XYZ file of C-alpha atoms in Angstrom:
757
model
C -36.264 49.607 -15.616
C -38.694 47.719 -13.409
C -38.345 48.118 -9.680
C -38.023 44.296 -9.500
C -37.250 41.977 -12.422
C -39.315 38.776 -12.471
C -37.023 36.070 -13.951
C -37.685 32.487 -15.066
C -34.386 30.549 -15.072
C -34.259 27.420 -17.218
C -30.925 25.786 -16.335
C -30.146 22.351 -14.875
C -27.721 20.956 -12.292
C -24.584 22.723 -11.165
C -24.908 25.496 -13.763
C -28.067 26.713 -12.030
C -26.196 26.859 -8.729
C -23.329 28.802 -10.284
C -25.661 31.222 -12.113
C -27.680 31.965 -8.990
C -24.576 32.392 -6.841
C -23.221 34.929 -9.347
C -26.578 36.700 -9.558
C -26.717 37.086 -5.778
C -23.380 38.936 -5.869
C -24.926 41.954 -7.657
C -26.331 44.927 -5.799
C -27.656 46.779 -8.867
C -30.748 44.787 -9.819
C -33.618 43.749 -7.625
C -35.031 40.491 -8.847
C -37.219 37.507 -8.115
C -36.067 34.264 -9.722
C -37.956 31.016 -10.244
C -36.082 27.895 -11.338
C -37.081 25.240 -13.819
C -34.422 22.519 -13.916
C -35.965 20.449 -16.730
C -37.061 21.372 -20.249
C -40.612 20.254 -19.585
C -40.928 22.267 -16.376
C -39.539 25.375 -18.078
C -42.075 25.186 -20.914
C -44.900 24.668 -18.425
C -43.913 27.754 -16.413
C -43.189 29.833 -19.521
C -46.690 29.088 -20.797
C -48.155 30.749 -17.718
C -46.318 33.999 -18.588
C -46.090 36.880 -16.087
C -42.280 37.042 -16.351
C -40.147 40.045 -17.342
C -37.224 37.933 -18.495
C -36.525 34.376 -19.594
C -32.972 33.062 -19.081
C -32.764 29.642 -20.719
C -30.069 27.085 -21.543
C -29.507 26.130 -25.172
C -29.996 22.492 -24.083
C -33.655 23.249 -23.299
C -34.508 24.450 -26.810
C -36.416 22.201 -29.195
C -36.649 22.328 -32.986
C -39.646 24.652 -32.852
C -38.154 26.863 -30.163
C -37.011 29.619 -32.563
C -40.716 30.576 -32.526
C -40.567 31.020 -28.749
C -40.591 34.817 -28.877
C -43.544 34.691 -31.239
C -45.420 32.467 -28.803
C -44.581 34.705 -25.841
C -44.257 38.270 -27.201
C -43.202 41.084 -24.954
C -40.885 38.967 -22.770
C -37.147 39.469 -23.204
C -35.029 36.312 -23.465
C -31.345 35.630 -22.725
C -29.793 32.421 -24.034
C -27.101 30.472 -22.116
C -24.580 28.261 -23.935
C -20.923 27.271 -24.061
C -18.539 29.053 -26.433
C -18.210 25.865 -28.484
C -22.001 25.880 -29.051
C -22.332 29.532 -30.029
C -22.814 28.719 -33.715
C -25.905 26.723 -32.758
C -27.225 29.726 -30.842
C -27.057 32.152 -33.785
C -30.385 31.046 -35.393
C -32.152 31.728 -32.110
C -30.599 35.186 -31.881
C -31.813 35.887 -35.413
C -35.343 34.930 -34.411
C -35.660 37.491 -31.668
C -33.832 36.201 -28.586
C -32.275 39.329 -27.148
C -28.859 38.219 -25.894
C -26.541 35.257 -25.334
C -24.274 34.631 -22.342
C -21.371 32.198 -22.559
C -21.276 29.782 -19.619
C -17.518 29.303 -20.031
C -16.853 32.905 -18.966
C -19.875 33.769 -16.873
C -19.465 36.551 -14.283
C -21.813 38.578 -12.108
C -20.999 41.744 -14.078
C -21.835 40.073 -17.390
C -25.134 38.783 -16.044
C -26.150 42.211 -14.699
C -25.039 43.961 -17.892
C -26.972 41.518 -20.070
C -30.128 41.823 -17.962
C -29.959 45.623 -17.987
C -29.305 45.785 -21.733
C -31.984 43.240 -22.562
C -34.659 44.901 -20.420
C -33.729 48.369 -21.715
C -33.691 47.136 -25.301
C -37.147 45.670 -24.803
C -38.410 48.945 -23.359
C -36.769 50.855 -26.202
C -38.526 48.687 -28.779
C -41.841 49.247 -27.020
C -41.228 52.989 -26.892
C -40.268 53.018 -30.569
C -43.469 51.185 -31.483
C -45.569 53.653 -29.527
C -43.735 56.531 -31.166
C -44.402 55.155 -34.653
C -48.118 54.820 -33.902
C -48.376 58.458 -32.842
C -46.022 59.910 -35.476
C -48.858 61.403 -37.452
C -50.089 63.265 -34.405
C -46.725 64.847 -33.663
C -46.516 68.595 -34.147
C -43.538 70.801 -34.766
C -43.435 71.573 -31.068
C -43.283 67.852 -30.329
C -40.422 67.467 -32.781
C -38.581 70.270 -31.017
C -39.171 68.613 -27.662
C -37.902 65.330 -29.122
C -34.721 67.022 -30.291
C -34.262 68.509 -26.848
C -34.767 65.089 -25.265
C -32.316 63.605 -27.768
C -29.746 66.281 -26.856
C -30.228 65.522 -23.149
C -29.849 61.807 -23.888
C -26.643 62.473 -25.856
C -25.215 64.608 -23.059
C -26.119 61.932 -20.558
C -24.443 59.296 -22.796
C -21.268 61.390 -23.050
C -21.223 61.892 -19.281
C -21.663 58.153 -18.630
C -19.051 57.179 -21.218
C -16.507 59.494 -19.616
C -16.999 58.039 -16.157
C -17.037 54.352 -17.065
C -13.889 52.233 -17.191
C -15.033 50.606 -20.432
C -13.852 51.610 -23.859
C -17.067 53.026 -25.374
C -17.299 53.446 -29.145
C -19.828 54.325 -31.823
C -19.742 53.611 -35.560
C -22.174 55.318 -37.916
C -22.613 52.848 -40.755
C -24.261 55.496 -42.944
C -21.390 57.996 -43.137
C -18.672 55.695 -41.672
C -17.970 58.194 -38.901
C -16.389 57.015 -35.641
C -16.459 58.168 -32.059
C -14.828 56.732 -28.941
C -14.156 57.747 -25.371
C -10.738 58.124 -23.809
C -10.636 54.574 -22.361
C -11.235 53.159 -25.823
C -8.293 55.150 -27.158
C -6.071 53.955 -24.329
C -6.644 50.340 -25.394
C -4.873 51.256 -28.659
C -2.192 53.263 -26.915
C -3.732 56.505 -28.203
C -5.003 59.710 -26.645
C -8.452 61.262 -26.872
C -7.089 63.730 -29.438
C -5.940 60.975 -31.822
C -8.224 59.713 -34.598
C -10.476 56.851 -33.628
C -9.107 53.549 -35.033
C -11.168 52.115 -37.879
C -12.480 48.578 -38.228
C -9.349 47.250 -39.930
C -7.144 48.512 -37.120
C -9.489 46.795 -34.675
C -9.356 43.561 -36.715
C -5.546 43.609 -36.912
C -5.275 43.662 -33.133
C -7.533 40.638 -32.601
C -5.667 37.441 -31.761
C -5.248 35.294 -34.923
C -6.978 32.344 -33.237
C -10.041 34.481 -32.437
C -10.159 36.717 -35.530
C -12.158 34.683 -38.043
C -14.601 33.461 -35.396
C -15.280 37.034 -34.328
C -15.743 38.345 -37.883
C -18.160 35.518 -38.665
C -20.161 36.305 -35.535
C -20.296 39.996 -36.472
C -21.402 39.213 -40.038
C -24.164 36.952 -38.701
C -25.328 39.664 -36.313
C -25.457 42.347 -39.015
C -27.196 40.035 -41.486
C -29.866 39.041 -38.984
C -32.401 41.240 -37.223
C -30.798 40.924 -33.806
C -30.000 44.144 -31.971
C -27.355 42.857 -29.576
C -23.976 41.407 -30.503
C -21.812 40.019 -27.696
C -18.314 38.630 -28.040
C -15.234 37.824 -26.050
C -11.784 37.721 -27.590
C -8.119 38.427 -27.079
C -7.010 41.920 -28.086
C -3.431 43.127 -28.498
C -2.519 46.145 -26.376
C 1.154 46.984 -26.487
C 3.252 43.797 -26.370
C 0.632 41.539 -24.823
C -2.935 40.397 -25.284
C -5.839 41.227 -23.028
C -9.192 39.507 -22.765
C -11.961 41.855 -23.970
C -15.665 41.484 -23.321
C -17.349 43.441 -26.156
C -21.059 44.246 -26.133
C -22.539 45.989 -29.172
C -26.043 47.399 -29.763
C -27.119 47.518 -33.423
C -29.615 50.211 -34.431
C -31.562 49.575 -37.634
C -33.816 51.693 -39.865
C -37.419 50.875 -40.701
C -36.212 48.365 -43.305
C -34.056 46.500 -40.767
C -30.812 47.785 -42.252
C -28.083 48.453 -39.652
C -27.347 52.178 -39.459
C -25.511 52.574 -36.146
C -23.400 50.366 -33.886
C -22.726 51.384 -30.299
C -20.623 49.282 -27.986
C -18.291 48.990 -25.041
C -15.020 47.085 -24.669
C -14.407 45.824 -21.141
C -10.951 44.586 -20.065
C -11.741 41.298 -18.301
C -8.201 39.844 -18.244
C -7.972 39.541 -14.476
C -11.491 38.222 -14.316
C -10.732 35.735 -17.109
C -7.730 34.405 -15.225
C -9.858 34.121 -12.107
C -12.595 32.412 -14.131
C -10.136 29.861 -15.485
C -9.064 29.114 -11.939
C -12.720 28.766 -10.978
C -13.349 26.475 -13.960
C -10.412 24.295 -12.962
C -11.636 24.352 -9.387
C -15.153 23.405 -10.493
C -13.762 20.606 -12.640
C -11.836 19.306 -9.680
C -14.947 19.608 -7.529
C -17.033 17.708 -10.098
C -14.355 15.019 -10.291
C -14.230 14.734 -6.505
C -18.015 14.650 -6.331
C -18.092 11.767 -8.812
C -15.221 9.751 -7.381
C -15.582 10.238 -3.628
C -17.285 7.653 -1.467
C -18.869 10.423 0.589
C -22.388 11.757 0.106
C -21.908 15.446 -0.749
C -24.689 18.027 -0.633
C -25.252 21.768 -0.744
C -28.213 23.979 0.141
C -28.738 27.662 -0.688
C -30.773 29.024 2.201
C -31.603 32.199 0.236
C -32.942 30.632 -2.972
C -33.885 27.258 -1.500
C -31.831 25.458 -4.145
C -30.338 22.094 -3.147
C -27.666 19.973 -4.843
C -26.190 16.566 -4.089
C -23.878 14.064 -5.750
C -24.767 10.543 -6.846
C -23.726 8.895 -3.558
C -26.031 11.241 -1.632
C -28.904 10.503 -3.995
C -28.365 6.743 -3.657
C -28.572 7.108 0.107
C -32.236 8.065 -0.340
C -32.909 5.686 -3.261
C -32.752 8.509 -5.829
C -30.808 9.136 -9.044
C -29.100 12.250 -10.357
C -32.180 12.904 -12.503
C -34.269 13.313 -9.352
C -34.362 16.497 -7.321
C -32.092 16.546 -4.298
C -33.917 15.517 -1.102
C -35.131 18.287 1.147
C -33.908 18.893 4.690
C -37.069 17.425 6.194
C -36.391 14.022 4.592
C -33.007 13.914 6.287
C -34.602 14.670 9.661
C -37.248 11.972 9.179
C -34.646 9.316 8.332
C -32.643 9.772 11.535
C -33.188 6.906 13.964
C -36.057 7.789 16.297
C -34.060 7.214 19.472
C -31.304 9.570 18.305
C -33.267 12.168 16.314
C -33.899 14.675 19.103
C -30.275 14.738 20.275
C -28.911 15.012 16.718
C -31.249 17.855 15.733
C -30.568 19.719 18.981
C -26.811 19.585 18.421
C -27.293 20.753 14.809
C -29.545 23.694 15.616
C -27.328 24.705 18.519
C -24.532 25.236 15.995
C -26.858 26.658 13.318
C -28.211 29.328 15.666
C -24.788 30.220 17.049
C -21.834 31.910 15.354
C -20.090 28.611 14.721
C -19.535 27.392 11.172
C -18.897 23.660 11.563
C -21.181 20.915 12.831
C -19.858 17.357 13.200
C -21.838 14.392 14.451
C -22.113 10.617 14.353
C -25.567 9.055 14.345
C -27.658 6.266 12.870
C -30.267 6.670 10.164
C -32.362 4.625 7.728
C -31.254 4.292 4.115
C -33.701 3.785 1.236
C -33.822 0.042 2.030
C -34.884 0.846 5.598
C -31.605 -0.561 6.827
C -29.980 1.110 9.816
C -26.600 2.570 8.894
C -24.041 4.600 10.841
C -23.252 8.084 9.493
C -20.367 10.465 10.101
C -21.772 13.901 9.182
C -19.840 17.143 8.652
C -21.631 20.370 7.753
C -20.115 23.783 6.990
C -22.392 26.790 7.448
C -21.703 29.930 5.367
C -22.874 33.154 6.997
C -23.282 36.708 5.686
C -21.753 39.790 7.281
C -24.521 39.817 9.855
C -23.788 36.198 10.853
C -26.988 34.897 9.297
C -26.691 31.462 7.595
C -27.052 31.790 3.809
C -25.650 28.483 2.555
C -24.752 25.052 3.892
C -22.533 22.385 2.416
C -21.708 19.017 3.883
C -20.652 15.421 3.499
C -22.161 12.261 4.928
C -19.972 9.189 5.199
C -21.391 5.710 5.685
C -19.233 4.312 8.498
C -21.343 1.221 9.183
C -18.576 -1.206 8.252
C -16.028 0.896 10.088
C -18.180 0.838 13.213
C -18.575 -2.921 12.921
C -14.832 -3.275 12.466
C -14.251 -0.965 15.425
C -16.590 -2.988 17.618
C -14.928 -6.200 16.443
C -11.551 -4.640 17.204
C -12.682 -3.698 20.695
C -13.845 -7.265 21.292
C -10.603 -8.576 19.828
C -8.580 -6.258 22.046
C -10.567 -7.372 25.083
C -9.909 -10.981 24.135
C -6.275 -10.160 23.481
C -5.982 -8.400 26.827
C -7.527 -11.395 28.583
C -5.100 -13.773 26.881
C -2.161 -11.505 27.631
C -3.133 -11.064 31.265
C -3.697 -14.787 31.761
C -0.574 -15.907 29.888
C 2.001 -17.740 31.984
C 4.838 -16.374 29.864
C 6.002 -12.824 30.454
C 4.890 -10.581 27.570
C 6.653 -7.310 26.828
C 5.816 -4.855 24.018
C 8.373 -2.103 23.398
C 8.499 0.850 21.012
C 11.276 1.521 18.517
C 13.462 3.062 21.218
C 13.174 -0.086 23.329
C 10.907 1.502 25.948
C 8.183 -0.781 27.286
C 4.622 0.216 26.398
C 2.740 -2.963 27.390
C 3.556 -5.602 30.015
C 1.395 -8.358 31.427
C 1.153 -9.569 35.054
C 3.555 -12.436 34.320
C 6.174 -9.878 33.245
C 5.686 -7.998 36.502
C 6.087 -11.223 38.468
C 9.162 -12.331 36.524
C 11.025 -9.010 36.747
C 9.821 -8.157 40.287
C 9.234 -4.565 39.077
C 5.792 -2.972 39.209
C 3.962 -2.188 35.975
C 4.507 1.537 36.538
C 8.246 0.991 37.009
C 8.480 -1.121 33.870
C 6.700 1.590 31.842
C 9.642 3.890 32.635
C 12.284 1.303 31.640
C 13.771 -0.072 28.419
C 14.921 -3.540 27.423
C 18.474 -2.572 28.318
C 17.579 -2.045 31.979
C 16.827 -5.780 32.314
C 19.801 -7.179 30.396
C 23.470 -7.835 31.128
C 25.481 -5.097 29.313
C 28.448 -7.398 28.769
C 26.207 -10.071 27.288
C 24.584 -7.515 24.937
C 28.042 -6.478 23.702
C 28.971 -10.079 22.967
C 25.549 -11.011 21.602
C 23.598 -7.942 20.323
C 19.856 -8.122 19.827
C 18.940 -9.596 16.424
C 16.625 -6.767 15.322
C 16.868 -7.649 11.623
C 15.920 -11.248 12.338
C 12.928 -10.008 14.369
C 11.548 -8.414 11.180
C 11.251 -11.813 9.507
C 8.048 -13.833 9.600
C 9.551 -16.333 12.044
C 10.966 -13.697 14.364
C 14.047 -14.283 16.520
C 14.706 -16.696 19.373
C 17.547 -16.554 21.851
C 18.592 -17.413 25.366
C 19.889 -14.660 27.617
C 20.220 -13.603 31.198
C 17.789 -11.122 32.763
C 18.450 -9.033 35.833
C 15.568 -8.908 38.283
C 14.828 -6.027 40.619
C 16.684 -7.847 43.442
C 19.826 -7.873 41.279
C 19.748 -11.628 40.657
C 20.343 -12.776 37.091
C 18.061 -15.505 35.802
C 18.205 -17.493 32.578
C 15.442 -16.642 30.104
C 14.286 -17.741 26.669
C 13.149 -14.898 24.365
C 10.928 -15.194 21.288
C 10.651 -11.731 19.721
C 9.034 -10.339 16.589
C 8.428 -6.882 15.102
C 4.794 -5.785 14.839
C 3.358 -3.963 11.817
C 3.297 -0.629 13.681
C 7.065 -0.698 14.300
C 6.895 -1.944 17.888
C 8.246 -5.355 18.840
C 6.679 -8.094 20.916
C 8.653 -10.450 23.148
C 7.544 -13.610 24.933
C 9.929 -14.364 27.802
C 10.083 -17.584 29.769
C 12.134 -18.307 32.887
C 14.382 -21.277 32.034
C 16.622 -21.106 35.086
C 15.512 -24.509 36.380
C 15.708 -25.981 32.904
C 19.242 -24.679 32.493
C 20.171 -26.180 35.850
C 18.682 -29.490 34.770
C 20.524 -29.268 31.450
C 23.773 -28.549 33.265
C 23.233 -31.489 35.582
C 22.314 -33.678 32.613
C 25.426 -32.586 30.731
C 27.563 -33.249 33.771
C 25.937 -36.643 34.135
C 26.441 -37.317 30.435
C 30.088 -36.329 30.709
C 30.490 -38.620 33.703
C 28.805 -41.467 31.830
C 30.949 -40.798 28.784
C 34.049 -40.732 30.988
C 32.971 -43.989 32.589
C 32.225 -45.479 29.189
C 35.628 -44.408 27.959
C 37.230 -45.952 31.016
C 35.271 -49.169 30.506
C 36.235 -49.282 26.856
C 39.872 -48.752 27.731
C 39.607 -51.404 30.432
C 37.935 -53.730 27.945
C 40.637 -53.076 25.405
C 43.281 -53.788 28.023
C 41.433 -56.956 28.980
C 41.209 -57.962 25.330
C 44.873 -57.256 24.878
C 45.692 -59.350 27.956
C 43.444 -62.235 26.878
C 44.754 -62.090 23.315
C 48.358 -62.252 24.501
C 47.600 -65.096 26.924
C 45.843 -67.042 24.188
C 48.634 -66.300 21.765
C 51.487 -66.955 24.178
C 50.270 -69.705 26.495
C 47.578 -71.594 24.595
C 49.473 -71.119 21.380
C 52.672 -72.522 22.862
C 50.865 -75.522 24.392
C 49.179 -76.314 21.094
C 52.483 -75.986 19.272
C 54.197 -78.430 21.699
C 51.247 -80.808 21.419
C 51.433 -80.590 17.620
C 55.156 -81.374 17.698
C 54.569 -84.389 19.982
C 51.743 -85.742 17.834
C 53.880 -85.245 14.735
C 56.759 -87.251 16.341
C 54.343 -89.936 17.479
C 52.884 -90.122 13.991
C 56.243 -90.810 12.462
C 56.857 -93.666 14.930
C 53.435 -95.207 14.333
C 53.849 -94.911 10.587
C 56.976 -97.100 10.888
C 54.900 -99.831 12.534
C 52.805 -99.953 9.407
C 49.468 -99.903 11.190
C 47.179 -98.045 8.744
C 44.289 -97.433 11.125
C 46.472 -95.805 13.770
C 48.401 -93.855 11.154
C 45.173 -92.424 9.688
C 43.911 -91.482 13.120
C 47.184 -89.776 13.985
C 47.095 -87.697 10.796
C 43.483 -86.614 11.625
C 44.527 -85.476 15.091
C 47.440 -83.546 13.572
C 45.143 -81.771 11.090
C 42.717 -80.898 13.914
C 45.601 -79.399 15.871
C 46.586 -77.274 12.854
C 43.011 -75.935 12.589
C 42.925 -75.279 16.313
C 46.135 -73.277 16.100
C 44.633 -71.175 13.263
C 41.443 -70.606 15.257
C 43.409 -69.562 18.303
C 45.404 -67.077 16.224
C 42.217 -65.688 14.623
C 40.483 -65.326 17.972
C 43.523 -63.584 19.419
C 43.655 -61.240 16.411
C 39.948 -60.433 16.708
C 40.338 -59.690 20.373
C 43.299 -57.416 19.752
C 45.258 -57.341 16.494
C 48.867 -57.660 17.351
C 49.766 -55.433 14.406
C 47.872 -52.536 16.035
C 50.248 -52.658 18.974
C 53.317 -53.744 17.050
C 53.140 -51.799 13.739
C 50.377 -49.228 14.252
C 46.955 -48.254 12.888
C 47.835 -48.204 9.178
C 49.316 -51.702 9.216
C 46.448 -53.056 11.324
C 43.801 -51.699 8.919
C 45.750 -52.931 5.879
C 46.105 -56.441 7.339
C 42.486 -56.626 8.507
C 41.196 -55.398 5.128
C 43.171 -58.093 3.334
C 41.881 -60.806 5.632
C 38.319 -59.427 5.304
C 38.532 -59.673 1.521
C 39.713 -63.243 1.688
C 36.912 -64.286 4.035
C 34.025 -62.448 2.272
C 35.118 -62.350 -1.356
C 34.464 -58.562 -1.484
C 36.992 -56.478 -3.446
C 38.753 -54.066 -1.094
C 40.876 -50.945 -1.659
C 42.985 -49.100 0.861
C 44.295 -45.567 0.336
C 46.400 -43.669 2.824
C 48.421 -40.469 2.754
C 51.646 -39.797 4.579
C 50.253 -39.554 8.112
C 52.806 -37.753 10.263
C 51.041 -37.455 13.612
C 51.254 -39.744 16.634
C 47.874 -40.772 17.983
C 47.341 -41.759 21.585
C 46.895 -45.510 21.960
C 43.235 -45.150 22.933
C 42.521 -42.973 19.872
C 44.207 -45.418 17.518
C 42.239 -48.240 19.114
C 38.936 -46.334 18.814
C 39.545 -45.544 15.140
C 40.330 -49.187 14.455
C 37.186 -50.317 16.298
C 35.081 -47.857 14.273
C 36.644 -49.211 11.094
C 36.134 -52.790 12.280
C 32.437 -52.167 13.169
C 31.747 -50.545 9.803
C 33.269 -53.526 7.983
C 31.091 -55.891 10.020
C 27.948 -53.866 9.114
C 28.854 -53.925 5.410
C 29.376 -57.678 5.470
C 26.038 -58.254 7.207
C 23.708 -55.764 5.480
C 25.147 -53.898 2.491
C 25.296 -56.642 -0.167
C 28.310 -54.735 -1.483
C 30.875 -55.989 -4.006
C 33.473 -53.296 -3.383
C 34.802 -51.418 -0.359
C 37.192 -48.454 -0.229
C 38.948 -47.385 2.968
C 40.830 -44.064 3.252
C 43.040 -42.865 6.101
C 44.390 -39.343 5.578
C 45.683 -36.329 7.444
C 44.085 -33.023 6.347
C 44.088 -29.594 8.011
C 45.280 -30.888 11.371
C 42.736 -33.686 11.319
C 42.970 -37.451 10.947
C 40.143 -38.508 8.611
C 38.893 -42.075 8.238
C 36.429 -42.841 5.416
C 34.831 -46.210 4.675
C 32.699 -46.407 1.497
C 30.812 -49.256 -0.155
C 28.732 -49.745 -3.306
C 25.971 -51.652 -1.564
C 22.219 -51.048 -1.508
C 22.409 -48.276 1.096
C 19.638 -47.172 3.457
C 17.708 -44.112 4.689
C 19.891 -42.511 7.354
C 16.924 -40.752 9.028
C 15.177 -44.067 9.680
C 18.323 -45.691 11.045
C 19.021 -42.716 13.319
C 15.475 -42.915 14.732
C 15.955 -46.643 15.440
C 19.158 -45.833 17.347
C 21.089 -48.805 15.934
C 23.644 -49.844 18.532
C 26.479 -50.337 16.057
C 26.132 -46.844 14.594
C 25.498 -45.351 18.024
C 28.680 -47.008 19.330
C 30.746 -45.622 16.449
C 29.325 -42.126 17.027
C 30.031 -42.307 20.762
C 33.620 -43.462 20.169
C 34.211 -40.530 17.793
C 32.702 -37.941 20.139
C 34.643 -39.270 23.144
C 37.811 -38.489 21.178
C 36.493 -34.978 20.447
C 35.826 -35.926 16.843
C 32.833 -35.963 14.482
C 31.038 -38.943 13.004
C 28.918 -38.601 9.849
C 26.947 -41.159 7.886
C 25.812 -40.286 4.341
C 24.102 -42.028 1.474
C 26.138 -41.764 -1.722
C 24.592 -40.544 -4.968
C 25.753 -43.590 -6.936
C 24.574 -46.014 -4.263
C 26.037 -47.368 -1.075
C 26.967 -45.616 2.130
C 29.942 -43.749 3.514
C 31.020 -43.199 7.094
C 33.496 -40.464 7.933
C 35.313 -39.788 11.174
C 37.197 -36.520 11.632
C 39.544 -36.499 14.601
C 41.270 -33.201 15.499
C 44.988 -33.460 16.230
C 46.399 -31.832 19.343
C 49.993 -32.940 19.006
C 52.376 -32.991 16.063
C 54.992 -35.679 16.429
C 56.451 -38.197 13.913
C 54.361 -41.343 13.674
C 54.918 -44.888 12.781
C 53.599 -47.664 14.919
C 52.567 -47.021 18.458
C 54.500 -49.426 20.616
C 52.767 -51.042 23.603
């Protein structure tokens, strides 16, 4: 064999990388390999010749390529294809291509074996041709020397076959004799002394799924003029199947008829399993290379081969059809102001014993736009520490850098706002420990920032208050967050009133805005006290007014009423006397005065009743409402209904009076504004409450508008109810009209009828 094999490799893409990486693993063949990664480039280089061996992919062959060996005689050729395409490769093998390697199961051993066999077969053919040309000149002595050489060759063959791990066999097609070495016999579970298994025994052990394919391939090989038959199949040994790589050399006579087959069966089961793992790994790598957003690349520093994925190619304005950019192009595209520093850091790692280089820098893309790159490179070194291969990824982080810069600006703005905020701002982690506080928080708590960083929310709160009113953590998770009022303990031990607005952040921490409301709470307390005093005064004034009304009503009823009654009696007596005198004019005048007195008496009674119904004091609230409702119906013509349950509770006089005044005011409002035709009044006792309801079927109104206007009548009714500790509600009914309801809690349970004065 040549001291160095000159190879032309015609394979594209990742297969070329894999083939070369496998070829570099061998230490048996010295070689020089040139690559041609396109069909056109391969044909151009092949035309120039000067190669010992062509290794070419089936994809590169054209329709006239079966004549390739005729065009370039004397150069051995190995074909590369997938197992599924082997049928398409058979015509090329028939036309003189020496061997075929299956890409699906490619290994370094198979490559070396094929190269050795192909080169040796080519040399054997050349030697045979030379021998035929000089056959006439051979003498008997030469024939004897040839026999001696043949014997030496046979002995050498036997010696090699006994030392190899392969199962070596030979089949003489002329006399059907068989020979095999011990390893071949072991594959069948036999010894060297046992007969060599025949073809049928070999066929029976082939896996059923591989059997017909293998027989067809063998028939094609024997029927053609090819000298090498290569196959891979599953072979039964014992109770299991092993993967066998079988290489057979076919010797033919001068007519091309096969006369001898010599081959070797190599157990490649472990290698096959490893290959399948590699195939799966390569498939995953190809998938990652296609789907990742990173620009992936690889460079073989021994062969000079470079590979990159589509993203990497796009970075330089290239496609997958273009050759991967060289290292110099990457250097040139680095921003001028950063180039020297980037290259120095890279070569510092490259020339050291380190394997990883990581850097961030800016470079120009194919549009001459400046982009930010995050670059990671892994350097593979041989046993001597010398770099032999590099692989890396380049990630475009331009948008990330912009976002990072925007985030920094946002954080600066946020920090400014936080620091300048008048409210105290606390940020705590999930354990409640403070992680961020602003100056206002320091001022409010009187602790330093360092002290606060060592504290939790519970250090500033009243433990008893937390027990009674725990923190609303679940409410903080809502979009609105949680608001509450609490007490906070300052460093000096003083508790202050605070308002808290808290919300959980997306990272699990929670943010709290705290405002000192101590002065506001004091003001609210003072306002409430003032309001209570005003309400107490109002209640006193109302009671005084009611007493005054009662006094005036009684005076009108007792004194003025009595005087008018006496006057009426006197006028009536005088009228009778005058009537006897038969003076018509005086009689008529007297009767007019008498009628006027009757009307005056009625007016006095009505005024006294309006000031203070006597029934309210004499017979109680129920009777007073019933009487007033009847009189109201007579005056207004509105139909009225009164419903009452068996009320069994005594009401204080002032409460009964207030309820009656609320009822009276509501009736006045209905008469003035409602345009109602029907009114229903209910007075009931339910669940320890006295409930008064007044409903009408009038036109109704929008309660929100009336509340905003603060109508005095409604406001007075509400105040009366609240001064009794009750509730006043005003609602618009679905079927029209309005309803007022007063609920007055009962504090005493005593029999009731009328409240006596």
